[in-house]
PDB file of N, CA and C in Angstrom:
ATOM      1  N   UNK F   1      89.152 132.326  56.314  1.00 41.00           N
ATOM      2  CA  UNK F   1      90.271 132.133  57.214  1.00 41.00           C
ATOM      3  C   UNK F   1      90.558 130.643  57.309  1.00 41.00           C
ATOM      4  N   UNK F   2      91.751 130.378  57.743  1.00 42.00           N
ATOM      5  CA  UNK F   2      92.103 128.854  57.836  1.00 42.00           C
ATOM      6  C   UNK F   2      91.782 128.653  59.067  1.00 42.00           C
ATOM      7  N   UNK F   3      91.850 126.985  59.357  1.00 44.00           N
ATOM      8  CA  UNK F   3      91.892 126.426  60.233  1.00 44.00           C
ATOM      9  C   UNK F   3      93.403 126.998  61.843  1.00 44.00           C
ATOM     10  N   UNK F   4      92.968 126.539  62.521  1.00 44.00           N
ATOM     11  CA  UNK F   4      93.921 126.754  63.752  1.00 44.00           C
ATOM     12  C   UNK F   4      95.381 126.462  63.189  1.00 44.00           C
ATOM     13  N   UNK F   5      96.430 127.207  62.772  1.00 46.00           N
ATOM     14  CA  UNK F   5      97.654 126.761  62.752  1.00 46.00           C
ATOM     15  C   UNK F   5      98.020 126.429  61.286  1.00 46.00           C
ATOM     16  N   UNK F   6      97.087 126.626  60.558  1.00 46.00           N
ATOM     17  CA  UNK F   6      97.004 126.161  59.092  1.00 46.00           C
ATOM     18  C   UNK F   6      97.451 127.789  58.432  1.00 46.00           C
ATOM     19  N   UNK F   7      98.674 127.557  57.140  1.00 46.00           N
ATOM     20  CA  UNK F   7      98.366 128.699  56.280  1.00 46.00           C
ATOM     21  C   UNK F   7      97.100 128.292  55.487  1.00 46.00           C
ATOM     22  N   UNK F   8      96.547 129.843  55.213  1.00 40.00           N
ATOM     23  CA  UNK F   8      95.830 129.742  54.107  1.00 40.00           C
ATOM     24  C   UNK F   8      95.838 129.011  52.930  1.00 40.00           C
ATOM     25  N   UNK F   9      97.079 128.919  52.342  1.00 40.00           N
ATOM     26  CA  UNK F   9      96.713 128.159  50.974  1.00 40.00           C
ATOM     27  C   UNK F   9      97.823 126.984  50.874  1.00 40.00           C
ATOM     28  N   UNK F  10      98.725 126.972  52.166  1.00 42.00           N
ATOM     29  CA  UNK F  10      99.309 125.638  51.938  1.00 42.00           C
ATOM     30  C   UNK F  10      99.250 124.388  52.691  1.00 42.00           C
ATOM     31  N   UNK F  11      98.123 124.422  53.177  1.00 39.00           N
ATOM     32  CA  UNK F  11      97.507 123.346  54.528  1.00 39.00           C
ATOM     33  C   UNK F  11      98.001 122.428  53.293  1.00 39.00           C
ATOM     34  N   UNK F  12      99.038 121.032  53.716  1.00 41.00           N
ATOM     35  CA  UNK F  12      98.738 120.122  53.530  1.00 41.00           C
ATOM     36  C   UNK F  12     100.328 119.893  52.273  1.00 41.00           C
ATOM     37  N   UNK F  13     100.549 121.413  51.900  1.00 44.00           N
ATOM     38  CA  UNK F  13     101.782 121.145  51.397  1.00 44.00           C
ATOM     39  C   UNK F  13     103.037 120.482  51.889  1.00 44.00           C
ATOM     40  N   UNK F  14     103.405 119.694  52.613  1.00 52.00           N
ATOM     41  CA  UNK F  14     104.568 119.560  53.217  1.00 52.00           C
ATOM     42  C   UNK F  14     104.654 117.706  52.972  1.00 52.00           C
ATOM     43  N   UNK F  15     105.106 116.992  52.831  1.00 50.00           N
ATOM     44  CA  UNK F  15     104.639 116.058  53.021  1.00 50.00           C
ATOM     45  C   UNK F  15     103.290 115.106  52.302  1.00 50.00           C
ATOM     46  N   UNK F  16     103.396 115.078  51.090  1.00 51.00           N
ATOM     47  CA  UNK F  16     102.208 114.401  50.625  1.00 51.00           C
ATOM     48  C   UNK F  16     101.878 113.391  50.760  1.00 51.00           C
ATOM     49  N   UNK F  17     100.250 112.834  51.663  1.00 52.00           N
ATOM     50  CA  UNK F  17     100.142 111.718  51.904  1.00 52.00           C
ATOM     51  C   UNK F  17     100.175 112.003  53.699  1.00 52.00           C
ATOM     52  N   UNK F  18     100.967 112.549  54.326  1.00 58.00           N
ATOM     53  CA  UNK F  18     100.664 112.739  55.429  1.00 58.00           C
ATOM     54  C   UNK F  18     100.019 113.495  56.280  1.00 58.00           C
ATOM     55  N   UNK F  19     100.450 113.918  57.476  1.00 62.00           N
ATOM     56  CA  UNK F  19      99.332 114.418  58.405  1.00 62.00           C
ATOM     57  C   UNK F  19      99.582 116.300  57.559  1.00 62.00           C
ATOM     58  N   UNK F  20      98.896 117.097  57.763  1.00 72.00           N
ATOM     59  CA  UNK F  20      98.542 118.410  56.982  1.00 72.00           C
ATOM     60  C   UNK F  20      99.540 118.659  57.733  1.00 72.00           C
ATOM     61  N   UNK F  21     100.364 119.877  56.675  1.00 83.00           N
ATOM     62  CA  UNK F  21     101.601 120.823  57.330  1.00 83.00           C
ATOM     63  C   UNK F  21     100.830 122.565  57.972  1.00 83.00           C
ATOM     64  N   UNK F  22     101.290 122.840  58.860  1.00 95.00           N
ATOM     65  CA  UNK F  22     100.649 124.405  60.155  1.00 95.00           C
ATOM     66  C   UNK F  22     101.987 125.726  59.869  1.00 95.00           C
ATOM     67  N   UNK F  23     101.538 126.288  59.418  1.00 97.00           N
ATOM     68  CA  UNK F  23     102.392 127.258  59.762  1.00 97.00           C
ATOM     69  C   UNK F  23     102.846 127.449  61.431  1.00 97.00           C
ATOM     70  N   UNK F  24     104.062 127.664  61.568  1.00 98.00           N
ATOM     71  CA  UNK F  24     105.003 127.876  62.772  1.00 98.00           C
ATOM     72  C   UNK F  24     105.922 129.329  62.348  1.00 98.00           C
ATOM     73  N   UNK F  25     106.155 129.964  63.616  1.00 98.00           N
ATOM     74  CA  UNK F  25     107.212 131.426  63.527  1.00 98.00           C
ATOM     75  C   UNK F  25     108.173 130.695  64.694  1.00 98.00           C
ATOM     76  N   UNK F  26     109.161 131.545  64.286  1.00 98.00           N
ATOM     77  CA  UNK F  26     110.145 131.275  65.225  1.00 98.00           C
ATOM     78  C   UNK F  26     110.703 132.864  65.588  1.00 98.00           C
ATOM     79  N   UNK F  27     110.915 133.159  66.909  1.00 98.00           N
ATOM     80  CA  UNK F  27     111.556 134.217  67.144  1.00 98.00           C
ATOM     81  C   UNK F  27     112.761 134.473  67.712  1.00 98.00           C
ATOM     82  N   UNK F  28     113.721 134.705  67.332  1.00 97.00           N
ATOM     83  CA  UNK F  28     114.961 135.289  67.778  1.00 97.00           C
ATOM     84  C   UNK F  28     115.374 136.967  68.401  1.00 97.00           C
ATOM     85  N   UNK F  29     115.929 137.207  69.228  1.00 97.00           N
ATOM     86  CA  UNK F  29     116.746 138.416  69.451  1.00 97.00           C
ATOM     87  C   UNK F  29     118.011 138.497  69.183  1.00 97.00           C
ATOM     88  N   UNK F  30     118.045 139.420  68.099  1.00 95.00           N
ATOM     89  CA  UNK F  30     119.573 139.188  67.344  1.00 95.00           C
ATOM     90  C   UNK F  30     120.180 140.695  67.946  1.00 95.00           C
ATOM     91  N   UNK F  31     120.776 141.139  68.945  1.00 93.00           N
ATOM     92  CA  UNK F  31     121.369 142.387  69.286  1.00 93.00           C
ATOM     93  C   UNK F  31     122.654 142.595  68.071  1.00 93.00           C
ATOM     94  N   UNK F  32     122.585 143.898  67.829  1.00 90.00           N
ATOM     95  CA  UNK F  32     124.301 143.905  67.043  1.00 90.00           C
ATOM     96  C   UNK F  32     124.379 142.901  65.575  1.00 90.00           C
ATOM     97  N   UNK F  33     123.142 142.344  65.065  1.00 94.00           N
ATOM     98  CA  UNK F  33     123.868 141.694  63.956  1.00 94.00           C
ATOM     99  C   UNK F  33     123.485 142.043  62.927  1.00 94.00           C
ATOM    100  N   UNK F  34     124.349 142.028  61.378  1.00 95.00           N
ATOM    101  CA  UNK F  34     124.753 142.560  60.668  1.00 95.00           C
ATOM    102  C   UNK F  34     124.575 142.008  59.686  1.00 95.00           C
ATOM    103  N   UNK F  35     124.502 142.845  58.369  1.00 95.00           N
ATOM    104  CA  UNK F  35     123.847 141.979  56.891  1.00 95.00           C
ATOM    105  C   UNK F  35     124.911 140.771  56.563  1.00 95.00           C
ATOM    106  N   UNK F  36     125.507 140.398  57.259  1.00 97.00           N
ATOM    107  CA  UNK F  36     126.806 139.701  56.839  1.00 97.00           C
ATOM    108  C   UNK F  36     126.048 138.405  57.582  1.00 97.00           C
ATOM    109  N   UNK F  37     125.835 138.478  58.809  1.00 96.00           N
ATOM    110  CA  UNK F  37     125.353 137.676  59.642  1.00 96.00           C
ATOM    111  C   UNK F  37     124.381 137.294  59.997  1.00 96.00           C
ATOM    112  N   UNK F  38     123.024 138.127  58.765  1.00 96.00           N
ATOM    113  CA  UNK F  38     121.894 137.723  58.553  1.00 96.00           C
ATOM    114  C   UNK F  38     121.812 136.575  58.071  1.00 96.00           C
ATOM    115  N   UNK F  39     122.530 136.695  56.494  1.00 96.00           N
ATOM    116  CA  UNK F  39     122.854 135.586  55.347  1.00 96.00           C
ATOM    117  C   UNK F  39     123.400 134.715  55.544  1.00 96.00           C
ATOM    118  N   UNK F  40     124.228 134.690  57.053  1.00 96.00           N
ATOM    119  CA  UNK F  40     124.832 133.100  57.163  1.00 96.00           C
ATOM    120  C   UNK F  40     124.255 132.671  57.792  1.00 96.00           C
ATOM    121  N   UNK F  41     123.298 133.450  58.702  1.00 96.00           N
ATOM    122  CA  UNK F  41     122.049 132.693  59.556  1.00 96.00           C
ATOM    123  C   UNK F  41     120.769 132.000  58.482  1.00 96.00           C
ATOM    124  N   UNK F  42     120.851 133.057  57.728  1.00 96.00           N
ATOM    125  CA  UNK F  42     119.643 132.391  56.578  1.00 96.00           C
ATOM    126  C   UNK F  42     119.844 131.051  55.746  1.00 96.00           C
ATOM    127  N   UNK F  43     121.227 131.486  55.560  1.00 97.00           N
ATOM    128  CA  UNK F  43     121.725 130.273  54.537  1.00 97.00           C
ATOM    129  C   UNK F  43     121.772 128.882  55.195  1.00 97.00           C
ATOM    130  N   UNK F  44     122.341 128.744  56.708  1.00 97.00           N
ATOM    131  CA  UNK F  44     121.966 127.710  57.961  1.00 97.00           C
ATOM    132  C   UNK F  44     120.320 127.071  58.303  1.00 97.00           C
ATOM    133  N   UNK F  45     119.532 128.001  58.022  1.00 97.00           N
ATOM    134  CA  UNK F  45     118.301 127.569  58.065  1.00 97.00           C
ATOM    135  C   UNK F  45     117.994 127.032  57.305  1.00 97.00           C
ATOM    136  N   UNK F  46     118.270 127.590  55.707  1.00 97.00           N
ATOM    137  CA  UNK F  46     117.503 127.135  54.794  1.00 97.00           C
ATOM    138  C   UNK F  46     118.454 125.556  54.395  1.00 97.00           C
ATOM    139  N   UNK F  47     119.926 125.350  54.863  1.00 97.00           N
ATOM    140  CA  UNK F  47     120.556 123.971  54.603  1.00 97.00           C
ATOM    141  C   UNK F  47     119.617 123.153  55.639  1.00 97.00           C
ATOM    142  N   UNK F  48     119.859 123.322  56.693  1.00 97.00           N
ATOM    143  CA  UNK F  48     119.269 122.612  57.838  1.00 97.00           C
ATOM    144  C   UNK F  48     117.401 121.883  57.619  1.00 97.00           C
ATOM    145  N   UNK F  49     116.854 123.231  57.165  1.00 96.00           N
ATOM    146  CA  UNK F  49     115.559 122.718  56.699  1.00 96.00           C
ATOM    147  C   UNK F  49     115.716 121.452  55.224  1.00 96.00           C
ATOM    148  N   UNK F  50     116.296 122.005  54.147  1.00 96.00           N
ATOM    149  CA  UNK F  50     116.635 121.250  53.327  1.00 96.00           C
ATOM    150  C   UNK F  50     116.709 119.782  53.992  1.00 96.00           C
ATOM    151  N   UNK F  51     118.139 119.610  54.141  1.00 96.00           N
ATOM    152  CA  UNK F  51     119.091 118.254  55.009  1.00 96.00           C
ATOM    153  C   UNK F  51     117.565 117.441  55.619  1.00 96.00           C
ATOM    154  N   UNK F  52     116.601 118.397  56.599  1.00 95.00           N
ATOM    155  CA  UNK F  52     115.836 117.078  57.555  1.00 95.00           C
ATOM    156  C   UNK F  52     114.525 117.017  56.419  1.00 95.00           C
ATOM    157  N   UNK F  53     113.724 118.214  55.813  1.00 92.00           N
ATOM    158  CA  UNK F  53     113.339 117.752  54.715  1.00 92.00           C
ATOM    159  C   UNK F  53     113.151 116.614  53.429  1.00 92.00           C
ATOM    160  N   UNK F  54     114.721 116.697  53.257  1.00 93.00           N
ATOM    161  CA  UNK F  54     114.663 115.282  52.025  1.00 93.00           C
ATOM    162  C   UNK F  54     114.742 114.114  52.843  1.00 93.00           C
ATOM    163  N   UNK F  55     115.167 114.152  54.470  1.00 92.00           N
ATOM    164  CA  UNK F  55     115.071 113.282  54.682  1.00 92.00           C
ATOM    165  C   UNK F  55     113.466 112.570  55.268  1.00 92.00           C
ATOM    166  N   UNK F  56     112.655 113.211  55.068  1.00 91.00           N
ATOM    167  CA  UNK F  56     111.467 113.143  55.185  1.00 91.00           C
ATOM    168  C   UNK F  56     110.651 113.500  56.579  1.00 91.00           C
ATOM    169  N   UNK F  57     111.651 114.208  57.098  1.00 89.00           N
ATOM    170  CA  UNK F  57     111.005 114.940  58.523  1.00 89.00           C
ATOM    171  C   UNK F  57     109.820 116.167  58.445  1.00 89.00           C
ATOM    172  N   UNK F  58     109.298 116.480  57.235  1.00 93.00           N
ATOM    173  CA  UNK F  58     108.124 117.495  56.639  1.00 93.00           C
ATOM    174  C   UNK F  58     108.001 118.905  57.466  1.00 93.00           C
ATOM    175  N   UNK F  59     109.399 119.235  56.948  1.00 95.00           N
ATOM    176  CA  UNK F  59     109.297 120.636  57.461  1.00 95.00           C
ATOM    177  C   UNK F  59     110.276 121.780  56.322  1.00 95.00           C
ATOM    178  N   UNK F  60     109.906 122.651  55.816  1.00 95.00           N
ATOM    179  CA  UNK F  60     110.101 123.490  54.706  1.00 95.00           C
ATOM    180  C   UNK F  60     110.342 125.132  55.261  1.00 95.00           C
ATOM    181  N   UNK F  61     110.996 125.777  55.143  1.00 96.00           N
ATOM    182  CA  UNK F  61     111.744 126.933  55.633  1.00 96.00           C
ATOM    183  C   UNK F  61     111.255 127.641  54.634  1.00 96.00           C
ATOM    184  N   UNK F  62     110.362 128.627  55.013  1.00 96.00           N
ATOM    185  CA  UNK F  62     109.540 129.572  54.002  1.00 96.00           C
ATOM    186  C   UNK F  62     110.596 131.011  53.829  1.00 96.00           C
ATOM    187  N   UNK F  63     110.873 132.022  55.197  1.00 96.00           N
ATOM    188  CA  UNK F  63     111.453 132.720  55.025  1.00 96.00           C
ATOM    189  C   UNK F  63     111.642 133.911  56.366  1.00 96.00           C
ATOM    190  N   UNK F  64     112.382 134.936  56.438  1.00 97.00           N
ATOM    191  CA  UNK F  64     112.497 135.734  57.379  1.00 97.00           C
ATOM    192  C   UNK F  64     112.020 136.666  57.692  1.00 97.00           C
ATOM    193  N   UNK F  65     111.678 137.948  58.856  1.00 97.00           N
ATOM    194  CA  UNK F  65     111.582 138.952  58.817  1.00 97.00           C
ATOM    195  C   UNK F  65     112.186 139.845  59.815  1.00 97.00           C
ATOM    196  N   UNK F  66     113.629 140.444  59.407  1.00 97.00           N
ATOM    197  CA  UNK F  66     114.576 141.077  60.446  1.00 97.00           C
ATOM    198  C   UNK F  66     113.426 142.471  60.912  1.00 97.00           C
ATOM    199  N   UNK F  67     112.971 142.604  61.975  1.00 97.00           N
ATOM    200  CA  UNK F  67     112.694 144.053  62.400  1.00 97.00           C
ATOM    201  C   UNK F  67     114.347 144.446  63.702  1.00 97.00           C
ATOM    202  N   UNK F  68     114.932 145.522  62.596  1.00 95.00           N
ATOM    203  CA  UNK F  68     116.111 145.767  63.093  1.00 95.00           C
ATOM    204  C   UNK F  68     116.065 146.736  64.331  1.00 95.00           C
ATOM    205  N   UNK F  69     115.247 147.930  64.332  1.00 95.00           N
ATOM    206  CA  UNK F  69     114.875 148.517  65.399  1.00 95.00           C
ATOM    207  C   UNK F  69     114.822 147.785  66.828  1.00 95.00           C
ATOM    208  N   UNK F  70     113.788 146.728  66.689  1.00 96.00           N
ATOM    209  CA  UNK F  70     114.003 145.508  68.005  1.00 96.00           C
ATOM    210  C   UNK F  70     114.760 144.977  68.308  1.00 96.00           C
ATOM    211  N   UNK F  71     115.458 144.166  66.804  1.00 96.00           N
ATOM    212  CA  UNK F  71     116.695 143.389  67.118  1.00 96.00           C
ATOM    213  C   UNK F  71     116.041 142.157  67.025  1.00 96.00           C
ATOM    214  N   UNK F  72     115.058 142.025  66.148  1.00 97.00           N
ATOM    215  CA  UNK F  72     114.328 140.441  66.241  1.00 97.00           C
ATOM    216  C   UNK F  72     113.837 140.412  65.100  1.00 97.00           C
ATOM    217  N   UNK F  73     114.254 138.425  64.956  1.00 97.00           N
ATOM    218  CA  UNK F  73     114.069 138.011  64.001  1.00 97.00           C
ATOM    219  C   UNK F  73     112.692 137.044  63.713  1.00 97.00           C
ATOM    220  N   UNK F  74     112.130 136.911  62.662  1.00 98.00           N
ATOM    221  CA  UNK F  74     110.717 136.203  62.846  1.00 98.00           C
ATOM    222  C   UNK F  74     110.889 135.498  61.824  1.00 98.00           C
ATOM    223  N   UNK F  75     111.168 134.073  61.916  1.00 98.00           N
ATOM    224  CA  UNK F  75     111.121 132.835  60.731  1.00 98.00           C
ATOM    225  C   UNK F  75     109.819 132.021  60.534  1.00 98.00           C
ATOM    226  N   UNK F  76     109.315 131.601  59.327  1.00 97.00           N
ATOM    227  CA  UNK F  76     108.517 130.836  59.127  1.00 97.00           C
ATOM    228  C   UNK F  76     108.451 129.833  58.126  1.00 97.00           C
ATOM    229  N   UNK F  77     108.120 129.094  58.661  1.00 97.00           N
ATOM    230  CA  UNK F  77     108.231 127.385  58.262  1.00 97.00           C
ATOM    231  C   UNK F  77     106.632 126.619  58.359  1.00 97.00           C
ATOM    232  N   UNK F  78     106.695 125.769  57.208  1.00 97.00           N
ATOM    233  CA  UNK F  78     105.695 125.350  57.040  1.00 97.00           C
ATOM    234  C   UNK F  78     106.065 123.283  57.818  1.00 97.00           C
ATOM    235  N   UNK F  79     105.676 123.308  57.993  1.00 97.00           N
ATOM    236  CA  UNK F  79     105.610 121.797  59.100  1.00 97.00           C
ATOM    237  C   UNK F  79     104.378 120.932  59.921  1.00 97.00           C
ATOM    238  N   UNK F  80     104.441 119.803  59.593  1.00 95.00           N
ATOM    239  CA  UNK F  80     103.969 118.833  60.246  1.00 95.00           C
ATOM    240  C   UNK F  80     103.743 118.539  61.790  1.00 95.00           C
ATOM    241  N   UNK F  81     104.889 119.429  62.379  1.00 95.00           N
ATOM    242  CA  UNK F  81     105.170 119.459  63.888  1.00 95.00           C
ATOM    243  C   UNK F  81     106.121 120.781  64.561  1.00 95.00           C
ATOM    244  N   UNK F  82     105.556 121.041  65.944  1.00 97.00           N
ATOM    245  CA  UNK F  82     106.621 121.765  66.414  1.00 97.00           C
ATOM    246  C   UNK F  82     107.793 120.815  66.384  1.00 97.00           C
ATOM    247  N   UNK F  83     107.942 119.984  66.720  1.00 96.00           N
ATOM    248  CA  UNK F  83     109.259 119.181  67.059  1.00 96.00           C
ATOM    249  C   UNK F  83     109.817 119.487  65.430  1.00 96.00           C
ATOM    250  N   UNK F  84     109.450 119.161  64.708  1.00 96.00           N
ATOM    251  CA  UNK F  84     110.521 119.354  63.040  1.00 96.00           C
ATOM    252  C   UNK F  84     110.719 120.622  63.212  1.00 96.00           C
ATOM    253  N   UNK F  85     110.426 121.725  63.693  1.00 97.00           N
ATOM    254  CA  UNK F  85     110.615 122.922  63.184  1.00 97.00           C
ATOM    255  C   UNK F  85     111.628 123.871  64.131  1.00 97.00           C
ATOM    256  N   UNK F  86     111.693 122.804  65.498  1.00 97.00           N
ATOM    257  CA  UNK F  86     112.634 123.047  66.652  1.00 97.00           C
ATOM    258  C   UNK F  86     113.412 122.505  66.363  1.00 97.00           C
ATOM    259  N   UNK F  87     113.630 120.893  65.540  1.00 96.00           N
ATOM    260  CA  UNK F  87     114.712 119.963  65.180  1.00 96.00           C
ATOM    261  C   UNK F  87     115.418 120.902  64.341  1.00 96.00           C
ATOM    262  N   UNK F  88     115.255 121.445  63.091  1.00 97.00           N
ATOM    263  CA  UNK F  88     115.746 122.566  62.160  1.00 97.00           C
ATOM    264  C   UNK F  88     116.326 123.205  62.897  1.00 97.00           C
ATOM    265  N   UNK F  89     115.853 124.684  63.704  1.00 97.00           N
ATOM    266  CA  UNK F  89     116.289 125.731  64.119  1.00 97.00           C
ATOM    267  C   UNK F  89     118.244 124.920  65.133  1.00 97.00           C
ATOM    268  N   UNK F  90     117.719 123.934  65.492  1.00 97.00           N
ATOM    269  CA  UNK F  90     118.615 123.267  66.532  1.00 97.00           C
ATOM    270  C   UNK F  90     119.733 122.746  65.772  1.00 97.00           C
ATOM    271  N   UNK F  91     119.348 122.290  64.230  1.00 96.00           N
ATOM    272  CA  UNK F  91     120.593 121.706  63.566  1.00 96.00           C
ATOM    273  C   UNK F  91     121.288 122.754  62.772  1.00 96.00           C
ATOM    274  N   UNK F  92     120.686 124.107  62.897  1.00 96.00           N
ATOM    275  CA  UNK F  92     121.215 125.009  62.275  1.00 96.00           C
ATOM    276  C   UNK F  92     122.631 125.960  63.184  1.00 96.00           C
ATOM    277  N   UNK F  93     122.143 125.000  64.662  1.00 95.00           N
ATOM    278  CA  UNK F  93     122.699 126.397  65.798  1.00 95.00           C
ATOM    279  C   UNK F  93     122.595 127.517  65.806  1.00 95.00           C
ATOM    280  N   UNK F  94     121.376 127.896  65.637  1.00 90.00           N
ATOM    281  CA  UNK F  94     120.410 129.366  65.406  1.00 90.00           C
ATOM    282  C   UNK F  94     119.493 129.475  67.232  1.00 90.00           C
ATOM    283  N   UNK F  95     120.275 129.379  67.821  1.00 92.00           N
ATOM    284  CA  UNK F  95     119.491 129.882  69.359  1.00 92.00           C
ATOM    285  C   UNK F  95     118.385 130.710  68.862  1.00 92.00           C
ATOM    286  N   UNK F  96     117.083 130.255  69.354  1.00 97.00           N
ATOM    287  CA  UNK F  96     115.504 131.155  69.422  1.00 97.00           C
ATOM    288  C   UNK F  96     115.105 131.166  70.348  1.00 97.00           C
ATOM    289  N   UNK F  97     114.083 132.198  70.554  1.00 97.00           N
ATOM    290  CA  UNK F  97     113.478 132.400  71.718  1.00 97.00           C
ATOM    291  C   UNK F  97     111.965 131.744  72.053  1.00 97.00           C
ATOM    292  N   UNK F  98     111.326 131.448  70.880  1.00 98.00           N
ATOM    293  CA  UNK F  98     110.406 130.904  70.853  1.00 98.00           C
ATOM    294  C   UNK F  98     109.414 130.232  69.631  1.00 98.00           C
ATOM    295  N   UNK F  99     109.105 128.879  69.860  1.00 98.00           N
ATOM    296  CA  UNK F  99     107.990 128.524  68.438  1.00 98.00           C
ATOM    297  C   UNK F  99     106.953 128.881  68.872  1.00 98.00           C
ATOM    298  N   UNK F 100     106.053 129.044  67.926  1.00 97.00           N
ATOM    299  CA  UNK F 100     104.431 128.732  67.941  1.00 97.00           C
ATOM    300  C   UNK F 100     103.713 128.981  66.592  1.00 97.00           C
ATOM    301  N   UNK F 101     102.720 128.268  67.113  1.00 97.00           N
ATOM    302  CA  UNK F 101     102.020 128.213  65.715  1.00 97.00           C
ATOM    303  C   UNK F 101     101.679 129.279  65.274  1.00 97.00           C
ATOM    304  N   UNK F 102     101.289 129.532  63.989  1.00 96.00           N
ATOM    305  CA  UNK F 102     100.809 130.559  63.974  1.00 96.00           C
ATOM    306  C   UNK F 102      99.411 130.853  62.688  1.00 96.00           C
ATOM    307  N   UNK F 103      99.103 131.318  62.233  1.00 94.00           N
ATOM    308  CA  UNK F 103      97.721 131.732  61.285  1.00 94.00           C
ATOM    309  C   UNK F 103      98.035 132.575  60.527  1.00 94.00           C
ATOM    310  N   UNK F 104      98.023 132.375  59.328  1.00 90.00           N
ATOM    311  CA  UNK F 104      98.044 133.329  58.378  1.00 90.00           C
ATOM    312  C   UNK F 104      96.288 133.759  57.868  1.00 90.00           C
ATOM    313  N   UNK F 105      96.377 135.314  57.879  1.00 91.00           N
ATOM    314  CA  UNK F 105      95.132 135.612  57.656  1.00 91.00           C
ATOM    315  C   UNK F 105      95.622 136.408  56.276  1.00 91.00           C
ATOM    316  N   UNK F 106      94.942 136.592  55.288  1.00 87.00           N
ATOM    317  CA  UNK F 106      95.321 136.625  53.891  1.00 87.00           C
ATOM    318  C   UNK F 106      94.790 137.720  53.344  1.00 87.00           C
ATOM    319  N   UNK F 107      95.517 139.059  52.768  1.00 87.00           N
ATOM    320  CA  UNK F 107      94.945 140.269  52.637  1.00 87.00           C
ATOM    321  C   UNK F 107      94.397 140.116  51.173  1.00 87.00           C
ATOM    322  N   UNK F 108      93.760 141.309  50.822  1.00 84.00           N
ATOM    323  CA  UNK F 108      93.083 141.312  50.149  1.00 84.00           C
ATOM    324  C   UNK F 108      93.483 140.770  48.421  1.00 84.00           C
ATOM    325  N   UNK F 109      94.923 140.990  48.536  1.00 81.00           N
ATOM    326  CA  UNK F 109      95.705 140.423  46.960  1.00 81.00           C
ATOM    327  C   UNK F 109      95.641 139.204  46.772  1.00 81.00           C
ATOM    328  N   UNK F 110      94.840 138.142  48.082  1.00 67.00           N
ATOM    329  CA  UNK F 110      95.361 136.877  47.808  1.00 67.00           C
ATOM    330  C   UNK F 110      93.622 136.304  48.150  1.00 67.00           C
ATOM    331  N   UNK F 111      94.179 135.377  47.513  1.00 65.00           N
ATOM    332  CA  UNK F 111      92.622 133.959  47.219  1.00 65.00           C
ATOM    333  C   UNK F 111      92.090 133.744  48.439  1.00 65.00           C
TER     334      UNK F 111
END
């Protein structure tokens, strides 16, 4: 298992040379929205992460998981800080409900 807040196999990817990158989730409640309005939410994240990325803010937009039944969305990003990963969600204008770190524990297909 990794460390507190660390993925498994990419502690440290984000940023080379600096402080180790933590996996972070982000959660949203998306009522009513639609494959149309997934992809422009996705496509916003993944510019937004890009944009503060190259600019060397060390935070990388891994990917989503709509559970539509709830109506919630679960993003994860690999980062240096909550603050980069709230800065993102904020330059995207993607209202969330909440960060936190989080742990990836690694099933049996993986190293």
């Amino acid at each position: 298992m990794s460390e507190p807040g660390q993925p498994a196999a990419a502690a440290g990817a984000v940023g080379a040379g600096r402080a180790p990158a933590s996996l972070f989730i982000v959660e949203r409640r998306l009522p009513k929205i639609d494959d149309y309005q997934l992809a422009v939410l996705q496509a916003a994240l993944t510019a937004a992460a890009a944009r503060l990325g190259a600019r060397g803010d060390g935070v990388c937009y891994l990917r989503s998981i709509f559970l539509a039944r709830q109506e919630r969305l679960l993003s994860l990003f690999l980062a240096e800080s909550l603050e980069a990963v709230r800065a993102v969600n904020e330059a995207a204008l993607v209202p969330f409900t909440s960060i936190e770190p989080a742990i990836e524990l690694p099933g049996l297909a993986q190293p």
